[in-house]
Coordinates of C-alpha atoms and ligand atoms in Angstrom, one line a residue:
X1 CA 147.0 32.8 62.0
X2 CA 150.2 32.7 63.2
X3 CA 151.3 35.2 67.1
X4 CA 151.4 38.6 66.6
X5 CA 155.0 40.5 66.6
X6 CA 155.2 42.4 69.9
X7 CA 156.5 45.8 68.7
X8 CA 156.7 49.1 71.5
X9 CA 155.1 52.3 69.9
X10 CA 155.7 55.8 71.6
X11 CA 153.3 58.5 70.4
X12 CA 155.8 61.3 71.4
X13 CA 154.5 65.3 71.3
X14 CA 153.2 67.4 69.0
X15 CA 151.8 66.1 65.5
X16 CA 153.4 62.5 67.4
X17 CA 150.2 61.1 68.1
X18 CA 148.2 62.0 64.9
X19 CA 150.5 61.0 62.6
X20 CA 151.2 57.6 65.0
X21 CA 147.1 57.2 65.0
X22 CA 147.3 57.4 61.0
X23 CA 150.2 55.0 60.6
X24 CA 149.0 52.2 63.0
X25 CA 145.4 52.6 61.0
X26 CA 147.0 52.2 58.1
X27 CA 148.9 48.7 59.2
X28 CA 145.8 47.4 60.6
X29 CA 143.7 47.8 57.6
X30 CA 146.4 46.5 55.9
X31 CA 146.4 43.3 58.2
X32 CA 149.9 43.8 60.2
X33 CA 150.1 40.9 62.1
X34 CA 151.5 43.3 65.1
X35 CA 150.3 43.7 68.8
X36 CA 151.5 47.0 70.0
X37 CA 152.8 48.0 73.9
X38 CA 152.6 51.6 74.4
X39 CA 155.4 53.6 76.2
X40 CA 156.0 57.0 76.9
X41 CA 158.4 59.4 75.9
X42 CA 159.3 62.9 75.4
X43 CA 157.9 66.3 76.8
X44 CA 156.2 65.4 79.5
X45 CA 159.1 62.8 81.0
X46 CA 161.3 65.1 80.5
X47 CA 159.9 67.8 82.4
X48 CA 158.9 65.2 84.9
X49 CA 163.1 66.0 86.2
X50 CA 164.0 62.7 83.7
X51 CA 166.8 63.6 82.2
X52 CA 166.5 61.2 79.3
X53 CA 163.3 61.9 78.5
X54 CA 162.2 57.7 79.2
X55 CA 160.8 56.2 82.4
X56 CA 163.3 53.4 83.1
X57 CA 160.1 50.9 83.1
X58 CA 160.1 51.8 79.1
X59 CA 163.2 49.9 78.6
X60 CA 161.7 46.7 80.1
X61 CA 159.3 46.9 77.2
X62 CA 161.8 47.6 74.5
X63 CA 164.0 44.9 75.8
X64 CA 161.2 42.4 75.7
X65 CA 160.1 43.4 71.9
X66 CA 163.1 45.1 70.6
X67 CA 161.4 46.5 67.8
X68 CA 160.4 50.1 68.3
X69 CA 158.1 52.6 66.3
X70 CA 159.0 55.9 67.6
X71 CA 156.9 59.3 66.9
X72 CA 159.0 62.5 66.9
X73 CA 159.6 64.1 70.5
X74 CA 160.1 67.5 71.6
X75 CA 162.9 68.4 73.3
X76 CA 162.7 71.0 76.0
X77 CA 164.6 74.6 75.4
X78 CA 167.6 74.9 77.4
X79 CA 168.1 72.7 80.9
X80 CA 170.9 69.2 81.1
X81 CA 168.2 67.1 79.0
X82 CA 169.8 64.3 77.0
X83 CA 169.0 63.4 73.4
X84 CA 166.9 60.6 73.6
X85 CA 167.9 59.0 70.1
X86 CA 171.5 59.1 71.0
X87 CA 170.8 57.2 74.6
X88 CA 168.4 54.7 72.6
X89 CA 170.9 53.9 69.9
X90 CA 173.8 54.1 72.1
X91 CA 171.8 51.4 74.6
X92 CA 170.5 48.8 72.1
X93 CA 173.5 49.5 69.7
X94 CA 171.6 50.7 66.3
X95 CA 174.8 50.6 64.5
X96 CA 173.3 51.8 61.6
X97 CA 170.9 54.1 60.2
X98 CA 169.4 53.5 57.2
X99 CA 167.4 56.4 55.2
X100 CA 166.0 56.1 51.6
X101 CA 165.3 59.5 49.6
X102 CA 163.4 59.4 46.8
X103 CA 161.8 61.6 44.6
X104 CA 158.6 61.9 43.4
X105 CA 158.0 63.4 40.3
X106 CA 156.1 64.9 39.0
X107 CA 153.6 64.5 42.0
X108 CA 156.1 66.4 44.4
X109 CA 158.0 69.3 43.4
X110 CA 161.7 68.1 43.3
X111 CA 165.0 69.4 41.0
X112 CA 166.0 65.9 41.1
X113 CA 163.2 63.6 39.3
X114 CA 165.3 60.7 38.8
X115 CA 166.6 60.6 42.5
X116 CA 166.2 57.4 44.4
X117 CA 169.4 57.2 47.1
X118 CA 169.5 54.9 50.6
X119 CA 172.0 57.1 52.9
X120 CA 173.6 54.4 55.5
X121 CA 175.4 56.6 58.5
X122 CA 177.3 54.7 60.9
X123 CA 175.1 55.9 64.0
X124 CA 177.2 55.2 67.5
X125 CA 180.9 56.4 66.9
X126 CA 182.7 59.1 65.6
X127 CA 182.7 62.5 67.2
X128 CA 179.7 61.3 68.3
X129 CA 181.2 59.3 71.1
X130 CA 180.7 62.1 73.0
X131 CA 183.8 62.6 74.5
X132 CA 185.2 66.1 74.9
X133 CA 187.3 68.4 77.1
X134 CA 188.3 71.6 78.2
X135 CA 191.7 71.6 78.1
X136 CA 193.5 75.2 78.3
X137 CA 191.8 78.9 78.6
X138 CA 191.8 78.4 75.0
X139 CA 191.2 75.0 73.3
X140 CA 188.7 72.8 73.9
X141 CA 188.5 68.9 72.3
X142 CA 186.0 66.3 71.3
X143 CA 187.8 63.1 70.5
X144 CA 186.4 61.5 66.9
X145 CA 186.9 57.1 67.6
X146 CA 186.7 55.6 64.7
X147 CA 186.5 51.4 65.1
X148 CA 187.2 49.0 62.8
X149 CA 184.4 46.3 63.9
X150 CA 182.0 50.0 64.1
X151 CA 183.1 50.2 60.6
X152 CA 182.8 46.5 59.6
X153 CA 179.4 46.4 60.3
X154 CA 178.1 49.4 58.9
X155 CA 179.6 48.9 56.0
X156 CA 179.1 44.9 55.7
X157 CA 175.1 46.4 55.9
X158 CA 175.4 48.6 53.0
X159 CA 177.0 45.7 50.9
X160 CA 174.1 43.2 52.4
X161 CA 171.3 46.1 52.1
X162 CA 172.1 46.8 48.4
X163 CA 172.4 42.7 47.2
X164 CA 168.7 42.7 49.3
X165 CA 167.4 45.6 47.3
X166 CA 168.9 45.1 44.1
X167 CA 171.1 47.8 43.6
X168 CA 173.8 47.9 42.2
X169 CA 176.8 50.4 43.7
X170 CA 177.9 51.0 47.1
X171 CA 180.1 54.9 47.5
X172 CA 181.9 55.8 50.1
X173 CA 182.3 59.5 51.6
X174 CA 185.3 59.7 53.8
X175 CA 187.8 63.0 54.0
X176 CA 190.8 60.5 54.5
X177 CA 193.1 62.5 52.8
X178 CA 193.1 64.5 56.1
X179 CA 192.4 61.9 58.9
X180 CA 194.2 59.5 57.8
X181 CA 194.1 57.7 60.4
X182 CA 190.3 57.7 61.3
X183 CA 188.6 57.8 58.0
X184 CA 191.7 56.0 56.4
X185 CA 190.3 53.0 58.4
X186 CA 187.0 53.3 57.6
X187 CA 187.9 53.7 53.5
X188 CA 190.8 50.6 54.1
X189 CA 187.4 48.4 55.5
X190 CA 185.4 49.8 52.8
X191 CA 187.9 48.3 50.3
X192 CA 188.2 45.1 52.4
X193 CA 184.3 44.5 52.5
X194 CA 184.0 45.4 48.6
X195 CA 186.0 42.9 47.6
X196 CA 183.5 40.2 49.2
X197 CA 180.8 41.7 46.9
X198 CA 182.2 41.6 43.3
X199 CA 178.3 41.8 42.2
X200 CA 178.2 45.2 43.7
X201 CA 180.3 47.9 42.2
X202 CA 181.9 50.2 44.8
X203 CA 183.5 53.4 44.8
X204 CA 184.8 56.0 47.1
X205 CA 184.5 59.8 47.0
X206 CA 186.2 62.6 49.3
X207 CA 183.2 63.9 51.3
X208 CA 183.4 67.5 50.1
X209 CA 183.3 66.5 46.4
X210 CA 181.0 63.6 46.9
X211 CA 178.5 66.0 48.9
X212 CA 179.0 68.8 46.2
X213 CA 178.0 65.8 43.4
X214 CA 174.9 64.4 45.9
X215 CA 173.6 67.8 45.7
X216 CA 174.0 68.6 42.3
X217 CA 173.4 65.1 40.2
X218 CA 172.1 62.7 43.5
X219 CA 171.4 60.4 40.6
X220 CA 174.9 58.9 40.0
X221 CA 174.5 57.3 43.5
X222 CA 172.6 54.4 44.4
X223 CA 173.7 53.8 48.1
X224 CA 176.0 55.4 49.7
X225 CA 178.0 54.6 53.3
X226 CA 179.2 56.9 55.6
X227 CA 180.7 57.7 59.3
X228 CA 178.6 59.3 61.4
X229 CA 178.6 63.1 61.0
X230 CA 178.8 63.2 57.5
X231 CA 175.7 60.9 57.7
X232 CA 174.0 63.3 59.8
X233 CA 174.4 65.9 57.4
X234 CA 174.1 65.0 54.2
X235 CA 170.9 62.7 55.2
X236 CA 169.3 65.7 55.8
X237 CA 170.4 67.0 52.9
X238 CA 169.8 64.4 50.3
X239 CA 165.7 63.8 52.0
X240 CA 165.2 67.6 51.5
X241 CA 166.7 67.8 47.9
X242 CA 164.7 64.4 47.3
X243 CA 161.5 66.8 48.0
X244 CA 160.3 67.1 51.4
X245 CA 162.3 65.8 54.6
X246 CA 158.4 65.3 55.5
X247 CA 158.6 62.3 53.4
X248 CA 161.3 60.2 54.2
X249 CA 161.8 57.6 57.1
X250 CA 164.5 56.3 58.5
X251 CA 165.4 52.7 59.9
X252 CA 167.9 52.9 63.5
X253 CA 169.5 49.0 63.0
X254 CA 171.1 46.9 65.6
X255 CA 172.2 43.5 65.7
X256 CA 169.3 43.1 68.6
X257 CA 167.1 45.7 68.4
X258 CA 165.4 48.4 65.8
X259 CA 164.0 52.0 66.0
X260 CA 161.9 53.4 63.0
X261 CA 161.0 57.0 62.5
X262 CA 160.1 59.6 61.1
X263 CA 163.3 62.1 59.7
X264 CA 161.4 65.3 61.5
X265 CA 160.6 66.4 64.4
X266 CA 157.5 66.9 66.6
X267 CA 156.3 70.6 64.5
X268 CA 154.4 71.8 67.9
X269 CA 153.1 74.9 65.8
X270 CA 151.1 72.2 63.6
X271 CA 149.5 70.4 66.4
X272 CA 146.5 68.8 67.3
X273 CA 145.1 70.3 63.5
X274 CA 144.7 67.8 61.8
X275 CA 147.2 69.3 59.6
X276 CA 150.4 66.5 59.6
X277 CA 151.4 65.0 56.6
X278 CA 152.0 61.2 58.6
X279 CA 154.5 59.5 55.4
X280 CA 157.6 59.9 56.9
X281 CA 156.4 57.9 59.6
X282 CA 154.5 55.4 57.6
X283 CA 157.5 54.8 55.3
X284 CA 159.5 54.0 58.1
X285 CA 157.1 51.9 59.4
X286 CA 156.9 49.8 55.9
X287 CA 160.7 49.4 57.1
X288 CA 159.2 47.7 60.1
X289 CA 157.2 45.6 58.5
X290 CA 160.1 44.4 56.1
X291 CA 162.3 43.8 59.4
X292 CA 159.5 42.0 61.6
X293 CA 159.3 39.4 58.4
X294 CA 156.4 40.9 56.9
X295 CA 157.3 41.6 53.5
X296 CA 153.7 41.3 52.1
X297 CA 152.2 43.8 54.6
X298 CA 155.0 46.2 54.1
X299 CA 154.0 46.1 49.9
X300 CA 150.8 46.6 50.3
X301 CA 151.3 49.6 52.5
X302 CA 153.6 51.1 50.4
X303 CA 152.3 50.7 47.0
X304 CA 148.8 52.3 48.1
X305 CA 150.6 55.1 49.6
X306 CA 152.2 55.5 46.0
X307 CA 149.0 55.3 44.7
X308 CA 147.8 58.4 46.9
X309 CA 150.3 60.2 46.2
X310 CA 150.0 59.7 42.3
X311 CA 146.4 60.5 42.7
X312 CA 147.2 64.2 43.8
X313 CA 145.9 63.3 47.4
X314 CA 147.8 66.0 49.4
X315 CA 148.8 67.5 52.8
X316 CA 149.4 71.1 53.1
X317 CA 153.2 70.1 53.0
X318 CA 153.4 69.2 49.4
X319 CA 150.4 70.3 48.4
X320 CA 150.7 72.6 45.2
X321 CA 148.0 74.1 42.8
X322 CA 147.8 72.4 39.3
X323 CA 149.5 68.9 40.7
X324 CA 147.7 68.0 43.4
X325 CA 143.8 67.3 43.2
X326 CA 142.8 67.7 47.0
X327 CA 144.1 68.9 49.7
X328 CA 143.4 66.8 53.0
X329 CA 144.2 66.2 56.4
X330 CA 146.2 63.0 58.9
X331 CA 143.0 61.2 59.7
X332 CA 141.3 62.0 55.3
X333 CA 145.1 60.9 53.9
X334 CA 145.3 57.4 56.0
X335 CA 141.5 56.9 55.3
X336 CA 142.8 57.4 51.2
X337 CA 145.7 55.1 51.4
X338 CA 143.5 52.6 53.0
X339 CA 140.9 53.0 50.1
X340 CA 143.8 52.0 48.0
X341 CA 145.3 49.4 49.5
X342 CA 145.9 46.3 47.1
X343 CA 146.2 48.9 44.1
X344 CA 149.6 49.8 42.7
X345 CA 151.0 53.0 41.2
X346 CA 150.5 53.5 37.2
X347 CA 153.7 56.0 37.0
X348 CA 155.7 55.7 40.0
X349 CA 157.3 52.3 40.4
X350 CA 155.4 49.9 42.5
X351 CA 157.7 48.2 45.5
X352 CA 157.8 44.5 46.0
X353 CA 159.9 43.6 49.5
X354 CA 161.0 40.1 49.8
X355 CA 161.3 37.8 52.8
X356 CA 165.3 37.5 52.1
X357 CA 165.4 41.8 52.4
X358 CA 166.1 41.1 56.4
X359 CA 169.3 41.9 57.1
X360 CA 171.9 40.8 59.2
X361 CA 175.4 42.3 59.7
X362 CA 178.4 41.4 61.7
X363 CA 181.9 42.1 62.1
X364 CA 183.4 39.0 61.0
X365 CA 187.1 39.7 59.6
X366 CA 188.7 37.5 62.3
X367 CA 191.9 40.3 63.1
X368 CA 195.4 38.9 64.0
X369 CA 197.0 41.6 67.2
X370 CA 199.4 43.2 65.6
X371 CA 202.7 43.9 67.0
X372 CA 202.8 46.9 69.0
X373 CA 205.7 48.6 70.0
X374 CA 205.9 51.6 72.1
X375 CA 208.4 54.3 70.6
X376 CA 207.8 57.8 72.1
X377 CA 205.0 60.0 73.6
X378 CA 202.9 63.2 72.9
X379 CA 203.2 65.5 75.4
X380 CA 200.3 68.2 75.8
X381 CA 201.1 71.7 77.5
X382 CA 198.9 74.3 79.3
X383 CA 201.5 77.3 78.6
X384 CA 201.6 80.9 77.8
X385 CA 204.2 82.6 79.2
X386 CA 206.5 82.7 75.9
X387 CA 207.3 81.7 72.2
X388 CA 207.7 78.3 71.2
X389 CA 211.3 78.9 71.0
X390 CA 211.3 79.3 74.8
X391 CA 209.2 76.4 75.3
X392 CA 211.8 74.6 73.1
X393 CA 215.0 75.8 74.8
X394 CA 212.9 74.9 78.1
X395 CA 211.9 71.4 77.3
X396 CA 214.6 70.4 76.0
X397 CA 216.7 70.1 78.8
X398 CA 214.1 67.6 80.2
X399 CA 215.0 63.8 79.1
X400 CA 214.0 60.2 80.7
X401 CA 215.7 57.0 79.1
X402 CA 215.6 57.0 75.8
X403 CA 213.2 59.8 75.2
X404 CA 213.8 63.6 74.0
X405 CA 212.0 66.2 72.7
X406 CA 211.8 65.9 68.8
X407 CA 209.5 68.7 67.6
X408 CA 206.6 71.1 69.4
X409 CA 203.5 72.1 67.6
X410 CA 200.8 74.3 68.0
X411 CA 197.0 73.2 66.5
X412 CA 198.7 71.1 64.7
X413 CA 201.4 72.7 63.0
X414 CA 205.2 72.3 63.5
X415 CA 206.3 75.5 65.9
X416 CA 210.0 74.1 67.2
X417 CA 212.4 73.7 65.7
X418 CA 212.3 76.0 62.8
X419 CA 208.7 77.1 63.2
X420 CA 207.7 80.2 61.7
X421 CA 207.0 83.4 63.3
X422 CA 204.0 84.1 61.7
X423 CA 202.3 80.7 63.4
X424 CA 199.5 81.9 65.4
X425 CA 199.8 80.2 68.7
X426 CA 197.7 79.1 71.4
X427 CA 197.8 78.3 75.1
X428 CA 197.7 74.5 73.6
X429 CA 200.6 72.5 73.0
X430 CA 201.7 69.0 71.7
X431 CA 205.5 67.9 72.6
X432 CA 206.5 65.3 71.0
X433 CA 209.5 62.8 72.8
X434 CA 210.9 60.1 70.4
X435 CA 213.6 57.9 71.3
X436 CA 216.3 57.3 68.7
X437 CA 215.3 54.3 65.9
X438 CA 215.5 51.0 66.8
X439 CA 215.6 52.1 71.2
X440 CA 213.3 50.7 73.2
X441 CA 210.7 52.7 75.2
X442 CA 209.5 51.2 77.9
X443 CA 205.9 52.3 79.8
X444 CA 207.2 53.6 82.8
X445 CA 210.0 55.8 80.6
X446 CA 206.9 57.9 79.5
X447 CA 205.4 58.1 83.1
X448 CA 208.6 59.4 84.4
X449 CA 209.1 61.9 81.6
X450 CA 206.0 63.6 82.3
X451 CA 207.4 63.8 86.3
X452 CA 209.9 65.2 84.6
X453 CA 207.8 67.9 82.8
X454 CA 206.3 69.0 86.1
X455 CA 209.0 69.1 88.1
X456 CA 210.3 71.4 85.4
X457 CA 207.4 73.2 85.9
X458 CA 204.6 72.6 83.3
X459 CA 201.8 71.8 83.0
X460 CA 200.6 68.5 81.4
X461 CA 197.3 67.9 80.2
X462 CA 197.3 64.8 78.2
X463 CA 199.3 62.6 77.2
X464 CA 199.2 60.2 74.0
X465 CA 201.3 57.2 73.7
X466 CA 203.2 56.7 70.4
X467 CA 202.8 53.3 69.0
X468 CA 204.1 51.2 65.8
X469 CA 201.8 48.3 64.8
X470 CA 203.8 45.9 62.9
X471 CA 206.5 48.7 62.1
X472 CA 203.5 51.2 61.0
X473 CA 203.2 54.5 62.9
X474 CA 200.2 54.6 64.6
X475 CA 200.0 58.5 64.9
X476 CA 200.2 61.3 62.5
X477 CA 203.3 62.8 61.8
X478 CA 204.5 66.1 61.7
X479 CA 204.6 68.2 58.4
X480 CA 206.1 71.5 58.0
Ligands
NAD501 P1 160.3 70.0 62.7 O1 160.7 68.9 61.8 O2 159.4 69.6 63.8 O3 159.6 71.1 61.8 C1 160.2 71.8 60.7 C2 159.2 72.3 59.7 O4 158.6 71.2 59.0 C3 158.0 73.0 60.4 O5 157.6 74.1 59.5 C4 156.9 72.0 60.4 O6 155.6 72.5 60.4 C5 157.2 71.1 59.2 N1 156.9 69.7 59.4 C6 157.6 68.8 60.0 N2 157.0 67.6 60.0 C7 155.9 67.7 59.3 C8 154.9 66.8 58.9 N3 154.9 65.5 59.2 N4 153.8 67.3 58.2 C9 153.8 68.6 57.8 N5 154.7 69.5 58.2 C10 155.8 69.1 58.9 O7 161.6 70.7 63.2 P2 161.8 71.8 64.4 O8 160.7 72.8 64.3 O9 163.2 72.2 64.2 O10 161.7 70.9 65.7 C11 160.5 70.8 66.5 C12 160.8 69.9 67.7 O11 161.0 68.6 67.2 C13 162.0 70.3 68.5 O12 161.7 70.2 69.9 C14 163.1 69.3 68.1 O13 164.0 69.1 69.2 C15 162.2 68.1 67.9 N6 162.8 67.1 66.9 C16 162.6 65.8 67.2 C17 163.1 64.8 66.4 C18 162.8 63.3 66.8 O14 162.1 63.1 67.7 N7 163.4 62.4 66.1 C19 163.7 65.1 65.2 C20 163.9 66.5 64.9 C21 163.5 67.4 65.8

């Protein structure tokens, strides 16, 4: 027999360990070919003063395996304690999150029988950077980064995922009609990648419209690609409109390491009962199986878990009268899916994962530096003592070089000149300096404007360079 795969399990809090217990029975039966290291995390480190909720010696152990099979945690109420699934992805760089929702009808209750959609969220960037200020009385910011290798290889995935799994469409969900700047990139590399996949149709929706459609007809997509907090939401969405967010697992991929879990959390009320329904869980670890090159294991797994669903075996999660034939608990549902492993499902559709379905993705689009040419600067403004018309009279008279004030807004909208007087305003606001077409600006023009600023008495509290790459803007511009 050939080594075991090292993988680290943490049996996190609350329905954590019986619903870890369940799954690892379940793979053993089924002859995983896994030897298990055991870390903790959670609750307990948490309250222990560590902030992240993981005693640095857990790393060495994730590190060494980089495969990880995580029960949910809880997280403590209140107090500086950091989400540890955003300090593990961040860490190990799972650049993408992969969660399958599928229905199963008619065994569980669902308005959507014919639903069976893979949600891919880019999982590390986006307002998720975690970057935000305080910057007036009033305003407060959390900077959304957008990257174009983040994007790459996210999206290369969901091309390379659906080839692997034999589907056949790739959709896009960007609001780039707004940020077009941020989401434009994302949708130009979504069009960039697509065209290396002319197997796989692609499409792209806005992500009000194409959230609106998920919800209401989620079976005109197949997979679908997204940054990160619109992946964080509709996920949710699409696993509980699937039929139970109890059911669906999710798949934390990096280009060294993977996390599998569970979608829910640790449900402390239903501890230590016997009471857990362990799927999510097990699904995700199928995922495992599939990504530690153990594609047989991972079919055999996941057809007898069809099977027991199909035959009505329940937990009090999806159990319903008239459907379901028995209602059991953790340790009597694992002990029913091992009965049937080696069977397959009569009426749902039996799975079959392949050796090829690991996937690798990289950012690969070698990228000529573009041109860059510095043309003018934003200004930012803590001020409130009078209308933007004052603040334009004011600022005006302030000039460096080339540079002079061009247009004030105020959350975004044009304030001076010609502003409206109806524009609310805040404490907040952007100045912008341009030099005339064609001048050059040169970096220590912008520093000595803003010396400028405050020796005229303002305030400054950012400041952000205007750029052209190649001749294209590299800001927004103003409308109104
Ligand atoms: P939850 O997912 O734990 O529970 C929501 C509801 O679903 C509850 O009614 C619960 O009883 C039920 N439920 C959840 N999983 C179930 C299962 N496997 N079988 C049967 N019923 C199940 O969400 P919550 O109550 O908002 O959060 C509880 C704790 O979990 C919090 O501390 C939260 O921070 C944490 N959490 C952790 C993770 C994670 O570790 N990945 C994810 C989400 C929430």
């Amino acid at each position: 027999m050939s080594t075991k795969t090292p993988i680290t399990v943490a049996y996190g809090d609350g329905i954590g360990p019986e619903i870890m217990q369940a799954t690892l029975n379940i793979m053993d039966a089924a002859g995983a070919n896994i030897e298990t290291e055991t870390i903790e995390i959670g609750e307990k480190v948490y309250l222990r003063g560590v902030e992240t909720g993981m005693e640095p010696g857990a790393w060495d152990s994730l590190r060494r395996t980089r495969v990880f099979l995580k029960a949910p945690i809880t997280t403590p109420q209140g107090g500086g304690y950091k989400s540890l699934n955003v300090t593990i992805r961040k860490a190990l760089g799972l650049y993408a999150n992969v969660r399958p929702c599928v229905a199963y009808h008619p065994y569980v209750f669902t308005k959507h029988p014919g639903m069976d959609v893979v949600i891919i969220r880019e999982n590390e960037e986006d307002l998720y950077a975690g970057i935000e200020h305080r910057q007036t009385d009033q305003v407060y910011q959390c900077l959304k980064l957008i990257t174009r290798p983040g994007s790459e290889k996210v999206i290369r995935y969901a091309f390379e995922y659906a080839r692997a799994h034999n589907r056949k469409k790739v959709t896009c969900f960007v609001k780039d009609n707004i940020m077009k700047l941020t989401d434009g990139l994302f949708h130009k590399v979504f069009e960039e990648v697509a065209a290396e996949y002319p197997d796989i149709e692609h499409e792209t929706w806005i992500v009000d419209i194409g959230a609106a459609k998920l919800a209401d007809t989620p079976e005109q997509f197949d997979v679908i690609v997204m940054p990160n907090l619109y992946g964080d939401v509709l996920s949710d969405v699409a696993a509980q409109i699937a039929g139970s967010v109890g059911l669906a697992g999710s798949a934390n991929i990096g280009s060294q390491a993977a996390m599998f879990e569970a979608i829910h959390g640790s449900a402390p009320r239903r501890a230590g009962q016997n009471l857990a329904n362990p799927s999510g869980l097990l699904l995700a670890a199928v995922m495992m199986l599939v990504h530690i090159g153990q594609p047989d294991v991972a079919t055999r797994v996941h057809n007898a878990w069809l099977k027991t669903i199909e035959d009505g075996i329940h937990t009090y999660d999806i159990y319903k009268e008239g459907v379901s034939q028995r209602q059991v608990g953790t340790r009597e549902f694992a002990e029913a899916v091992i009965e049937r492993l080696g069977q397959v499902p009569a009426v749902l559709k039996p799975v079959s994962y392949q050796a090829t379905q690991v996937i690798r993705a990289e950012a690969k689009t070698p990228q000529r530096k573009a041109e860059k040419r510095l043309v003018g600067v934003d200004v930012f403004l803590d001020w409130d003592r009078g209308s933007a018309n004052d603040l334009g009279a004011l600022l005006s008279q302030v000039k460096e070089g080339p540079l002079a004030l061009r247009v004030i807004t105020n959350r975004g909208v044009k304030v001076w000149p010609d502003g409206l007087p109806e524009t609310f305003c805040t404490d907040h606001w952007r100045c912008r300096f341009m030099a005339n077409e064609g001048e050059a600006v040169a970096p220590a023009d912008v520093v000595q404007l803003i010396g400028r600023v405050v020796a005229a008495g303002f305030e400054p509290i950012k400041s952000e360079n205007l750029y052209l790459f190649d001749g294209v803007p590299g800001f927004s511009a103003v409308h109104g």
